[in-house]
Amino acid sequence: MPHPNLTALYTIARREVARILRIWGQTLVPPAITMTLYFLIFGNLIGSRIGMMGEHSYMDFIVPGLVMMSVIQNAYGNISSSFFSAKFGRHIEEMLVSPMPSWVILGGYVAGGVLRGLMVGSIVLVIAMLFTKVSVPHPLVMLSSVLLAALVFSLAGFVNAAYAKKFDDIAIIPTFVLTPLTYLGGVFYSVDQLPQWAQTLTLANPIVYMVSAFRYGLLSSEGISLVWSYAVMLMAAVVLGLFALRLLERGTGMRS
């Protein structure tokens, strides 16, 4: 028989996936429509005027950025809303007093966020194939970078939900922090085109490293060093993971 902790982890993750699929009209369809509009407007209409971005057409260039943007936003949004709903409904307290260790609770919710990010990212990648030819010269880099990005922002969404006291609080970070970081993360432009001072500031944005690694996986486009990109993503995942576990163990923002 499987270990009880693994059974609990699977149960939480399965519940999260069932929630995503049950309300697929809210979780999967809107990102697909939004990204289709991005491809039509930025990639097709504006991209035809911009022309080439380095060695690639502008349409090809923005595909990795738009896929990564959808992964980040949906991984973050899924766990922040789901975990806060558990707090609001008071059933998170039942988990905290159960024999389940903190890592099982965190792992179950994070798995749901990562899976939603991957599902939406896959849908966006399929949509991209309608507008341009998508090849994957470095599949391991592509898969590992998107998994790490989804993991990092699932953990960040969990931290946001832990501290949130009302539903409005889980919308503040995506609106005023996550969206600006995403648009300034090299999704629609190459960081090399910025002035030197702007490039230096951009290096403080973790999304830049995620988009750069993912773009290399899809296009073999050289950007920020892969070593630096993975170092930043792994460090962010470890720091946020330890912090999230600490919040769970202390019950910060979760106990009435």
Coordinates of N, CA and C in Angstrom, one line a residue:
M1 N 0.8 -1.2 0.0 CA 0.0 0.0 0.0 C 0.9 1.2 0.0
P2 N 0.4 2.3 -0.7 CA 1.2 3.6 -0.7 C 1.3 4.2 0.7
H3 N 2.3 4.9 0.9 CA 2.5 5.6 2.1 C 1.3 6.6 2.3
P4 N 0.8 6.8 3.6 CA -0.3 7.7 3.8 C 0.0 9.1 3.3
N5 N 1.2 9.6 3.5 CA 1.6 11.0 3.0 C 1.4 11.1 1.5
L6 N 1.8 10.0 0.8 CA 1.7 10.1 -0.7 C 0.2 10.0 -1.1
T7 N -0.6 9.3 -0.3 CA -2.0 9.2 -0.6 C -2.6 10.6 -0.4
A8 N -2.2 11.3 0.7 CA -2.7 12.6 1.0 C -2.3 13.6 -0.1
L9 N -1.0 13.5 -0.5 CA -0.5 14.4 -1.6 C -1.3 14.2 -2.9
Y10 N -1.5 13.0 -3.2 CA -2.3 12.7 -4.5 C -3.7 13.2 -4.4
T11 N -4.3 13.0 -3.2 CA -5.7 13.5 -3.0 C -5.8 15.0 -3.2
I12 N -4.9 15.8 -2.6 CA -5.0 17.2 -2.7 C -4.8 17.6 -4.1
A13 N -3.7 17.0 -4.8 CA -3.4 17.4 -6.1 C -4.6 17.0 -7.1
R14 N -5.2 15.8 -6.9 CA -6.3 15.4 -7.7 C -7.5 16.4 -7.5
R15 N -7.7 16.8 -6.3 CA -8.8 17.8 -6.1 C -8.6 19.1 -6.8
E16 N -7.3 19.5 -6.8 CA -7.0 20.8 -7.5 C -7.2 20.6 -9.0
V17 N -6.8 19.5 -9.6 CA -7.0 19.2 -11.0 C -8.4 19.2 -11.3
A18 N -9.2 18.5 -10.5 CA -10.7 18.4 -10.7 C -11.3 19.8 -10.7
R19 N -10.8 20.6 -9.8 CA -11.3 22.0 -9.8 C -11.0 22.8 -11.1
I20 N -9.8 22.6 -11.6 CA -9.4 23.3 -12.8 C -10.3 22.8 -14.0
L21 N -10.5 21.5 -14.1 CA -11.3 20.9 -15.2 C -12.8 21.2 -15.0
R22 N -13.3 21.3 -13.8 CA -14.7 21.6 -13.5 C -15.1 23.0 -14.0
I23 N -14.2 23.9 -13.8 CA -14.5 25.3 -14.3 C -13.6 25.7 -15.4
W24 N -13.4 24.7 -16.4 CA -12.5 25.0 -17.5 C -12.9 26.2 -18.3
G25 N -14.1 26.6 -18.3 CA -14.5 27.9 -19.0 C -13.8 29.1 -18.4
Q26 N -13.4 29.0 -17.1 CA -12.8 30.1 -16.4 C -11.3 29.9 -16.4
T27 N -10.8 28.7 -16.3 CA -9.4 28.4 -16.1 C -8.6 28.2 -17.4
L28 N -9.2 27.6 -18.4 CA -8.4 27.3 -19.6 C -8.8 28.1 -20.9
V29 N -10.1 28.5 -21.0 CA -10.5 29.2 -22.2 C -10.1 30.6 -22.3
P30 N -10.3 31.4 -21.2 CA -9.8 32.8 -21.3 C -8.4 33.0 -21.7
P31 N -7.4 32.3 -21.1 CA -6.0 32.5 -21.5 C -5.8 32.1 -23.0
A32 N -6.5 31.1 -23.5 CA -6.4 30.8 -24.9 C -6.9 31.9 -25.8
I33 N -8.0 32.5 -25.4 CA -8.5 33.6 -26.2 C -7.6 34.8 -26.2
T34 N -7.1 35.1 -25.0 CA -6.2 36.3 -24.8 C -4.9 36.1 -25.6
M35 N -4.3 34.9 -25.6 CA -3.1 34.7 -26.3 C -3.3 34.7 -27.8
T36 N -4.5 34.2 -28.3 CA -4.8 34.3 -29.7 C -4.8 35.7 -30.2
L37 N -5.4 36.6 -29.3 CA -5.4 38.0 -29.7 C -4.0 38.6 -29.7
Y38 N -3.2 38.2 -28.8 CA -1.8 38.6 -28.8 C -1.1 38.2 -30.1
F39 N -1.3 37.0 -30.5 CA -0.7 36.5 -31.8 C -1.2 37.3 -33.0
L40 N -2.5 37.6 -33.0 CA -3.1 38.3 -34.1 C -2.6 39.7 -34.2
I41 N -2.6 40.4 -33.0 CA -2.3 41.8 -33.0 C -0.8 42.1 -33.0
F42 N -0.1 41.5 -32.0 CA 1.3 41.8 -31.9 C 2.1 41.0 -32.9
G43 N 1.8 39.7 -33.0 CA 2.6 38.9 -33.9 C 2.3 39.1 -35.4
N44 N 1.0 39.1 -35.8 CA 0.7 39.2 -37.2 C 0.7 40.6 -37.7
L45 N -0.2 41.5 -37.1 CA -0.3 42.9 -37.6 C 0.9 43.7 -37.3
I46 N 1.3 43.8 -36.1 CA 2.5 44.6 -35.7 C 3.8 44.0 -36.1
G47 N 3.8 42.6 -36.0 CA 5.0 41.9 -36.3 C 5.4 42.0 -37.7
S48 N 4.4 42.1 -38.6 CA 4.8 42.2 -40.1 C 5.5 43.6 -40.4
R49 N 5.2 44.6 -39.5 CA 5.9 45.9 -39.7 C 7.3 45.9 -39.1
I50 N 7.4 45.1 -38.0 CA 8.7 45.1 -37.3 C 9.7 44.3 -38.1
G51 N 9.3 43.2 -38.6 CA 10.2 42.4 -39.4 C 10.9 41.4 -38.6
M52 N 12.2 41.4 -38.7 CA 13.1 40.4 -38.0 C 13.5 40.9 -36.6
M53 N 13.6 40.0 -35.7 CA 14.1 40.3 -34.4 C 15.3 39.4 -34.2
G54 N 16.5 39.9 -34.6 CA 17.7 39.1 -34.6 C 17.6 38.1 -35.8
E55 N 17.8 36.8 -35.5 CA 17.7 35.8 -36.6 C 16.3 35.3 -36.8
H56 N 15.3 35.7 -36.1 CA 14.0 35.2 -36.2 C 13.0 36.2 -36.5
S57 N 11.9 35.8 -37.1 CA 10.8 36.7 -37.4 C 10.2 37.1 -36.0
Y58 N 9.5 38.3 -36.0 CA 9.0 38.8 -34.8 C 7.9 37.8 -34.2
M59 N 7.1 37.2 -35.1 CA 6.1 36.2 -34.7 C 6.8 35.0 -33.9
D60 N 7.9 34.5 -34.5 CA 8.6 33.4 -33.9 C 9.2 33.9 -32.5
F61 N 9.7 35.1 -32.5 CA 10.4 35.6 -31.3 C 9.4 35.7 -30.1
I62 N 8.2 36.1 -30.3 CA 7.3 36.3 -29.2 C 6.6 35.0 -28.7
V63 N 6.7 34.0 -29.5 CA 6.0 32.7 -29.1 C 6.5 32.2 -27.7
P64 N 7.8 32.1 -27.5 CA 8.3 31.6 -26.2 C 7.8 32.6 -25.0
G65 N 7.9 33.9 -25.3 CA 7.5 34.8 -24.2 C 6.0 34.7 -23.9
L66 N 5.2 34.6 -24.9 CA 3.7 34.5 -24.6 C 3.4 33.1 -24.0
V67 N 4.1 32.1 -24.3 CA 3.8 30.8 -23.7 C 4.2 30.9 -22.2
M68 N 5.4 31.4 -21.9 CA 5.9 31.6 -20.6 C 5.0 32.5 -19.8
M69 N 4.5 33.6 -20.4 CA 3.7 34.5 -19.7 C 2.4 33.8 -19.2
S70 N 1.8 33.0 -20.1 CA 0.6 32.3 -19.8 C 0.8 31.3 -18.6
V71 N 2.0 30.6 -18.7 CA 2.3 29.6 -17.6 C 2.5 30.3 -16.3
I72 N 3.2 31.5 -16.2 CA 3.4 32.2 -15.0 C 2.1 32.7 -14.4
Q73 N 1.3 33.4 -15.2 CA 0.1 34.0 -14.7 C -0.9 32.9 -14.2
N74 N -1.0 31.8 -14.9 CA -2.0 30.8 -14.5 C -1.5 29.9 -13.3
A75 N -0.2 29.7 -13.3 CA 0.3 28.9 -12.1 C 0.1 29.8 -10.8
Y76 N 0.4 31.1 -10.9 CA 0.3 32.0 -9.8 C -1.2 32.1 -9.4
G77 N -2.0 32.4 -10.4 CA -3.4 32.7 -10.2 C -4.2 31.5 -9.6
N78 N -3.8 30.2 -10.0 CA -4.5 29.1 -9.6 C -4.3 28.8 -8.1
I79 N -3.1 28.8 -7.6 CA -2.9 28.5 -6.2 C -3.3 29.7 -5.3
S80 N -3.1 30.9 -5.8 CA -3.5 32.0 -4.9 C -5.0 32.0 -4.6
S81 N -5.8 31.8 -5.7 CA -7.2 31.7 -5.5 C -7.7 30.5 -4.8
S82 N -7.1 29.3 -5.1 CA -7.5 28.1 -4.5 C -7.2 28.0 -3.0
F83 N -6.0 28.4 -2.7 CA -5.6 28.3 -1.2 C -6.3 29.4 -0.4
F84 N -6.5 30.6 -1.0 CA -7.3 31.6 -0.2 C -8.7 31.1 0.0
S85 N -9.3 30.5 -1.0 CA -10.7 29.9 -0.9 C -10.7 28.9 0.2
A86 N -9.6 28.1 0.4 CA -9.6 27.2 1.5 C -9.5 27.9 2.8
K87 N -8.8 29.0 2.9 CA -8.7 29.8 4.1 C -10.1 30.4 4.4
F88 N -10.7 30.9 3.3 CA -12.0 31.6 3.5 C -13.1 30.6 4.0
G89 N -13.0 29.4 3.5 CA -14.0 28.3 3.9 C -13.6 27.6 5.1
R90 N -12.5 28.0 5.7 CA -12.0 27.4 7.0 C -11.6 26.0 7.0
H91 N -11.6 25.3 5.8 CA -11.2 23.9 5.8 C -9.7 23.7 5.8
I92 N -9.0 24.8 5.6 CA -7.5 24.7 5.7 C -7.1 24.4 7.1
E93 N -7.9 24.9 8.1 CA -7.5 24.6 9.5 C -7.6 23.1 9.8
E94 N -8.5 22.4 9.1 CA -8.6 21.0 9.3 C -7.4 20.3 8.8
M95 N -6.8 20.8 7.7 CA -5.6 20.2 7.2 C -4.4 20.5 8.2
L96 N -4.4 21.7 8.8 CA -3.3 22.0 9.6 C -3.3 21.2 10.9
V97 N -4.4 20.8 11.4 CA -4.5 20.0 12.6 C -4.4 18.5 12.3
S98 N -4.4 18.1 11.1 CA -4.4 16.7 10.7 C -2.9 16.2 10.8
P99 N -2.7 14.9 10.7 CA -1.4 14.3 10.8 C -0.5 14.7 9.6
M100 N -1.1 15.3 8.5 CA -0.3 15.5 7.3 C 0.8 16.5 7.6
P101 N 2.0 16.2 7.2 CA 3.1 17.2 7.3 C 2.9 18.4 6.4
S102 N 3.5 19.5 6.7 CA 3.3 20.7 5.9 C 3.7 20.6 4.4
W103 N 4.8 19.8 4.2 CA 5.2 19.6 2.8 C 4.2 18.9 1.9
V104 N 3.3 18.1 2.5 CA 2.3 17.4 1.8 C 1.2 18.4 1.3
I105 N 0.8 19.3 2.3 CA -0.2 20.3 2.0 C 0.3 21.2 0.9
L106 N 1.5 21.7 1.1 CA 2.1 22.6 0.1 C 2.3 21.9 -1.2
G107 N 2.8 20.7 -1.2 CA 3.0 20.0 -2.5 C 1.7 19.8 -3.3
G108 N 0.6 19.5 -2.6 CA -0.6 19.2 -3.3 C -1.1 20.5 -4.0
Y109 N -1.1 21.6 -3.3 CA -1.5 22.9 -3.9 C -0.6 23.3 -5.0
V110 N 0.7 23.2 -4.8 CA 1.7 23.6 -5.8 C 1.5 22.7 -7.0
A111 N 1.3 21.4 -6.8 CA 1.1 20.6 -8.0 C -0.1 21.0 -8.9
G112 N -1.2 21.5 -8.2 CA -2.3 22.0 -9.0 C -1.9 23.2 -9.8
G113 N -1.2 24.1 -9.1 CA -0.8 25.3 -9.9 C 0.2 25.0 -11.0
V114 N 1.1 24.1 -10.8 CA 2.0 23.8 -11.9 C 1.3 23.1 -13.0
L115 N 0.4 22.2 -12.7 CA -0.4 21.5 -13.8 C -1.2 22.5 -14.6
R116 N -1.9 23.4 -13.9 CA -2.7 24.4 -14.7 C -1.8 25.2 -15.5
G117 N -0.6 25.6 -15.0 CA 0.3 26.4 -15.9 C 0.8 25.6 -17.1
L118 N 1.0 24.3 -16.9 CA 1.5 23.5 -18.0 C 0.3 23.3 -19.0
M119 N -0.9 23.1 -18.5 CA -2.0 22.9 -19.4 C -2.3 24.1 -20.3
V120 N -2.3 25.3 -19.6 CA -2.5 26.5 -20.4 C -1.3 26.8 -21.3
G121 N -0.1 26.5 -20.9 CA 1.1 26.7 -21.8 C 1.0 25.8 -23.0
S122 N 0.5 24.6 -22.8 CA 0.4 23.7 -23.9 C -0.6 24.1 -24.9
I123 N -1.7 24.7 -24.4 CA -2.8 25.2 -25.3 C -2.3 26.4 -26.1
V124 N -1.5 27.3 -25.4 CA -1.0 28.4 -26.1 C 0.0 28.0 -27.2
L125 N 0.8 27.0 -26.9 CA 1.8 26.5 -27.8 C 1.1 25.9 -29.1
V126 N 0.0 25.2 -28.8 CA -0.8 24.7 -30.0 C -1.3 25.8 -30.8
I127 N -1.8 26.8 -30.1 CA -2.4 28.0 -30.9 C -1.3 28.7 -31.7
A128 N -0.1 28.7 -31.1 CA 1.1 29.3 -31.8 C 1.4 28.6 -33.1
M129 N 1.1 27.3 -33.2 CA 1.3 26.5 -34.4 C 0.4 26.9 -35.5
L130 N -0.7 27.6 -35.2 CA -1.6 28.1 -36.2 C -1.0 29.3 -36.9
F131 N -0.1 30.0 -36.3 CA 0.4 31.2 -36.8 C 1.9 31.1 -37.3
T132 N 2.6 30.1 -36.8 CA 4.0 30.0 -37.2 C 4.4 28.6 -37.0
K133 N 5.5 28.2 -37.6 CA 6.1 26.8 -37.4 C 6.9 26.8 -36.1
V134 N 6.5 25.9 -35.2 CA 7.1 25.8 -33.9 C 8.0 24.5 -33.9
S135 N 9.3 24.7 -33.6 CA 10.2 23.6 -33.5 C 10.8 23.6 -32.1
V136 N 11.3 22.5 -31.6 CA 11.9 22.4 -30.3 C 13.3 21.8 -30.4
P137 N 14.3 22.6 -30.7 CA 15.6 22.1 -30.8 C 16.2 21.6 -29.5
H138 N 15.7 22.1 -28.3 CA 16.3 21.7 -27.0 C 15.1 21.4 -26.1
P139 N 14.5 20.3 -26.3 CA 13.3 19.9 -25.5 C 13.5 19.9 -24.0
L140 N 14.7 19.4 -23.5 CA 15.0 19.3 -22.1 C 15.0 20.7 -21.5
V141 N 15.6 21.7 -22.2 CA 15.7 23.0 -21.7 C 14.3 23.6 -21.7
M142 N 13.5 23.4 -22.7 CA 12.2 23.9 -22.8 C 11.3 23.4 -21.6
L143 N 11.4 22.1 -21.4 CA 10.5 21.5 -20.4 C 11.0 21.9 -19.0
S144 N 12.3 21.8 -18.7 CA 12.8 22.1 -17.4 C 12.5 23.6 -17.0
S145 N 12.7 24.5 -18.0 CA 12.5 25.9 -17.7 C 11.1 26.3 -17.4
V146 N 10.2 25.6 -18.1 CA 8.7 25.9 -17.9 C 8.3 25.3 -16.6
L147 N 8.8 24.1 -16.3 CA 8.5 23.5 -15.0 C 9.0 24.4 -13.8
L148 N 10.2 24.9 -13.9 CA 10.8 25.7 -12.8 C 10.0 27.0 -12.7
A149 N 9.6 27.6 -13.8 CA 8.9 28.9 -13.8 C 7.5 28.6 -13.1
A150 N 6.8 27.6 -13.5 CA 5.5 27.3 -12.9 C 5.7 27.0 -11.4
L151 N 6.7 26.3 -11.0 CA 7.0 26.0 -9.6 C 7.2 27.3 -8.8
V152 N 8.1 28.1 -9.3 CA 8.4 29.4 -8.6 C 7.2 30.2 -8.4
F153 N 6.3 30.4 -9.4 CA 5.2 31.3 -9.3 C 4.0 30.6 -8.6
S154 N 4.0 29.3 -8.6 CA 3.0 28.6 -7.8 C 3.3 28.9 -6.3
L155 N 4.6 28.8 -5.9 CA 5.0 29.1 -4.6 C 4.8 30.5 -4.2
A156 N 5.0 31.4 -5.2 CA 4.8 32.9 -4.9 C 3.3 33.1 -4.7
G157 N 2.4 32.4 -5.5 CA 1.0 32.6 -5.3 C 0.5 32.0 -3.9
F158 N 1.2 31.0 -3.5 CA 0.9 30.4 -2.2 C 1.2 31.5 -1.1
V159 N 2.3 32.1 -1.2 CA 2.7 33.1 -0.2 C 1.7 34.3 -0.2
N160 N 1.3 34.7 -1.4 CA 0.4 35.8 -1.5 C -1.0 35.4 -0.8
A161 N -1.4 34.2 -1.1 CA -2.7 33.7 -0.5 C -2.6 33.5 1.0
A162 N -1.4 33.2 1.5 CA -1.2 33.0 3.0 C -1.4 34.3 3.7
Y163 N -0.9 35.4 3.1 CA -0.9 36.7 3.8 C -2.2 37.4 3.5
A164 N -2.9 37.1 2.4 CA -4.2 37.8 2.0 C -5.2 37.7 3.1
K165 N -5.9 38.8 3.3 CA -7.0 38.8 4.3 C -8.4 38.9 3.7
K166 N -8.4 39.3 2.4 CA -9.7 39.4 1.7 C -9.4 39.1 0.2
F167 N -10.4 38.9 -0.6 CA -10.2 38.5 -2.0 C -9.5 39.6 -2.8
D168 N -9.7 40.8 -2.4 CA -9.0 41.9 -3.1 C -7.5 41.8 -3.0
D169 N -7.0 41.2 -1.8 CA -5.6 41.2 -1.6 C -4.9 40.2 -2.6
I170 N -5.6 39.2 -3.1 CA -4.9 38.3 -4.0 C -4.9 38.9 -5.4
A171 N -5.5 40.0 -5.7 CA -5.4 40.7 -7.0 C -4.4 41.8 -7.0
I172 N -3.9 42.2 -5.9 CA -3.0 43.3 -5.8 C -1.7 43.0 -6.4
I173 N -1.1 41.8 -6.0 CA 0.2 41.4 -6.5 C 0.2 41.2 -8.0
P174 N -0.8 40.4 -8.6 CA -0.8 40.2 -10.0 C -0.9 41.5 -10.8
T175 N -1.7 42.4 -10.3 CA -2.0 43.7 -11.0 C -0.8 44.6 -11.0
F176 N -0.2 44.8 -9.8 CA 0.8 45.9 -9.6 C 2.2 45.4 -9.6
V177 N 2.4 44.0 -9.5 CA 3.8 43.5 -9.5 C 4.0 42.5 -10.7
L178 N 3.1 41.5 -10.7 CA 3.4 40.4 -11.7 C 3.2 40.9 -13.1
T179 N 2.2 41.6 -13.4 CA 1.9 42.1 -14.8 C 3.1 43.0 -15.3
P180 N 3.5 44.0 -14.5 CA 4.6 44.8 -15.0 C 5.9 44.0 -15.2
L181 N 6.2 43.1 -14.2 CA 7.4 42.3 -14.4 C 7.3 41.4 -15.6
T182 N 6.1 40.9 -15.9 CA 6.0 40.1 -17.1 C 6.2 40.9 -18.4
Y183 N 5.6 42.0 -18.5 CA 5.7 42.8 -19.7 C 7.1 43.4 -19.9
L184 N 7.8 43.6 -18.8 CA 9.2 44.1 -18.8 C 10.2 42.9 -18.8
G185 N 9.7 41.7 -19.0 CA 10.6 40.5 -18.9 C 11.1 40.0 -20.2
G186 N 11.0 40.8 -21.2 CA 11.6 40.4 -22.5 C 10.6 39.6 -23.4
V187 N 9.3 39.7 -23.1 CA 8.3 38.9 -23.8 C 8.2 39.4 -25.2
F188 N 8.1 40.8 -25.4 CA 7.9 41.4 -26.7 C 9.1 42.1 -27.3
Y189 N 10.2 42.0 -26.6 CA 11.4 42.6 -27.1 C 12.7 41.9 -26.6
S190 N 13.8 42.2 -27.2 CA 15.0 41.6 -26.8 C 15.7 42.6 -25.8
V191 N 16.2 42.0 -24.7 CA 16.8 42.8 -23.7 C 18.0 43.5 -24.2
D192 N 18.7 42.9 -25.2 CA 19.9 43.6 -25.8 C 19.6 44.9 -26.5
Q193 N 18.3 45.2 -26.8 CA 18.0 46.4 -27.5 C 17.9 47.6 -26.5
L194 N 17.9 47.3 -25.2 CA 17.7 48.3 -24.2 C 19.0 49.1 -24.0
P195 N 19.0 50.3 -23.5 CA 20.2 51.0 -23.0 C 20.9 50.2 -21.9
Q196 N 22.1 50.5 -21.7 CA 22.9 49.7 -20.7 C 22.3 49.8 -19.3
W197 N 21.9 51.0 -18.9 CA 21.3 51.1 -17.6 C 20.0 50.3 -17.4
A198 N 19.2 50.3 -18.5 CA 18.0 49.5 -18.5 C 18.2 48.0 -18.5
Q199 N 19.3 47.6 -19.2 CA 19.6 46.2 -19.1 C 20.0 45.8 -17.7
T200 N 20.8 46.6 -17.0 CA 21.2 46.3 -15.7 C 20.0 46.2 -14.7
L201 N 19.0 47.1 -14.9 CA 17.8 47.0 -14.1 C 17.0 45.8 -14.4
T202 N 17.0 45.4 -15.7 CA 16.2 44.3 -16.1 C 16.7 43.0 -15.5
L203 N 18.0 42.9 -15.2 CA 18.6 41.7 -14.7 C 18.0 41.4 -13.3
A204 N 17.4 42.4 -12.6 CA 16.8 42.1 -11.3 C 15.4 41.5 -11.4
N205 N 14.9 41.4 -12.7 CA 13.6 40.8 -12.9 C 13.8 39.3 -13.2
P206 N 13.2 38.4 -12.3 CA 13.4 36.9 -12.5 C 12.8 36.4 -13.7
I207 N 11.7 37.1 -14.2 CA 11.0 36.6 -15.4 C 11.9 36.6 -16.6
V208 N 12.8 37.6 -16.6 CA 13.8 37.7 -17.8 C 14.6 36.4 -18.0
Y209 N 15.0 35.8 -16.9 CA 15.8 34.6 -16.9 C 14.9 33.4 -17.4
M210 N 13.7 33.4 -17.0 CA 12.8 32.3 -17.4 C 12.5 32.4 -18.9
V211 N 12.1 33.6 -19.3 CA 11.8 33.7 -20.8 C 13.0 33.4 -21.6
S212 N 14.2 33.9 -21.2 CA 15.5 33.6 -21.9 C 15.7 32.2 -22.1
A213 N 15.6 31.4 -21.0 CA 15.9 30.0 -21.0 C 14.9 29.3 -21.9
F214 N 13.6 29.6 -21.8 CA 12.6 29.0 -22.6 C 12.7 29.3 -24.1
R215 N 13.1 30.6 -24.3 CA 13.3 31.0 -25.7 C 14.5 30.2 -26.3
Y216 N 15.5 29.9 -25.5 CA 16.6 29.1 -26.0 C 16.1 27.7 -26.4
G217 N 15.2 27.1 -25.5 CA 14.7 25.8 -25.8 C 13.9 25.7 -27.0
L218 N 13.2 26.8 -27.4 CA 12.3 26.8 -28.6 C 13.0 27.2 -29.8
L219 N 13.9 28.2 -29.7 CA 14.5 28.9 -30.9 C 16.0 28.8 -31.0
S220 N 16.7 28.2 -29.9 CA 18.1 28.3 -29.8 C 18.7 29.7 -29.9
S221 N 17.8 30.6 -29.4 CA 18.2 32.0 -29.4 C 19.1 32.3 -28.1
E222 N 20.3 32.8 -28.4 CA 21.2 33.0 -27.3 C 20.8 34.3 -26.6
G223 N 20.6 34.3 -25.3 CA 20.2 35.4 -24.5 C 21.1 35.4 -23.2
I224 N 20.5 35.5 -22.1 CA 21.2 35.3 -20.8 C 21.7 33.9 -20.7
S225 N 22.9 33.8 -20.1 CA 23.5 32.5 -19.9 C 22.5 31.5 -19.3
L226 N 22.5 30.3 -19.8 CA 21.6 29.3 -19.2 C 22.0 28.9 -17.8
V227 N 23.3 29.0 -17.5 CA 23.7 28.7 -16.1 C 23.1 29.7 -15.2
W228 N 23.2 31.0 -15.5 CA 22.6 32.1 -14.7 C 21.1 31.9 -14.6
S229 N 20.5 31.6 -15.7 CA 19.0 31.4 -15.8 C 18.5 30.3 -14.8
Y230 N 19.2 29.2 -14.9 CA 18.8 28.1 -14.0 C 19.2 28.4 -12.6
A231 N 20.3 29.0 -12.3 CA 20.7 29.4 -11.0 C 19.6 30.3 -10.3
V232 N 19.1 31.3 -11.1 CA 18.1 32.2 -10.5 C 16.8 31.4 -10.2
M233 N 16.4 30.6 -11.2 CA 15.1 29.9 -11.0 C 15.2 28.9 -9.8
L234 N 16.3 28.2 -9.7 CA 16.5 27.2 -8.7 C 16.5 27.9 -7.3
M235 N 17.3 29.0 -7.2 CA 17.4 29.8 -6.0 C 16.0 30.3 -5.6
A236 N 15.3 30.9 -6.5 CA 14.0 31.4 -6.2 C 13.0 30.3 -5.7
A237 N 13.1 29.1 -6.3 CA 12.2 28.0 -5.9 C 12.6 27.5 -4.5
V238 N 13.9 27.4 -4.2 CA 14.3 27.0 -2.9 C 13.9 28.0 -1.8
V239 N 14.2 29.3 -2.1 CA 13.8 30.3 -1.1 C 12.3 30.4 -0.8
L240 N 11.6 30.4 -1.9 CA 10.1 30.5 -1.8 C 9.5 29.3 -1.1
G241 N 10.1 28.1 -1.5 CA 9.6 26.9 -0.9 C 9.8 26.8 0.6
L242 N 11.0 27.2 1.0 CA 11.3 27.1 2.5 C 10.4 28.2 3.2
F243 N 10.2 29.3 2.6 CA 9.4 30.4 3.2 C 8.0 29.9 3.3
A244 N 7.5 29.3 2.2 CA 6.1 28.8 2.2 C 5.9 27.7 3.3
L245 N 6.9 26.8 3.4 CA 6.8 25.8 4.5 C 6.8 26.4 5.9
R246 N 7.6 27.4 6.0 CA 7.6 28.1 7.3 C 6.3 28.7 7.7
L247 N 5.6 29.3 6.7 CA 4.3 29.9 6.9 C 3.3 28.9 7.2
L248 N 3.4 27.7 6.6 CA 2.4 26.7 6.9 C 2.6 26.1 8.3
E249 N 3.9 25.9 8.7 CA 4.2 25.3 10.0 C 3.7 26.3 11.1
R250 N 3.8 27.6 10.9 CA 3.4 28.5 11.9 C 2.0 28.9 11.8
G251 N 1.3 28.5 10.6 CA -0.1 28.8 10.5 C -0.3 30.3 10.2
T252 N 0.7 31.0 9.7 CA 0.6 32.5 9.4 C -0.5 32.8 8.5
G253 N -1.5 33.6 9.0 CA -2.6 34.0 8.2 C -3.7 33.0 8.0
M254 N -3.5 31.8 8.6 CA -4.4 30.7 8.3 C -5.2 30.2 9.5
R255 N -4.9 30.7 10.7 CA -5.6 30.3 11.9 C -6.4 31.5 12.4
S256 N -7.7 31.3 12.7 CA -8.5 32.3 13.2 C -8.2 32.6 14.7

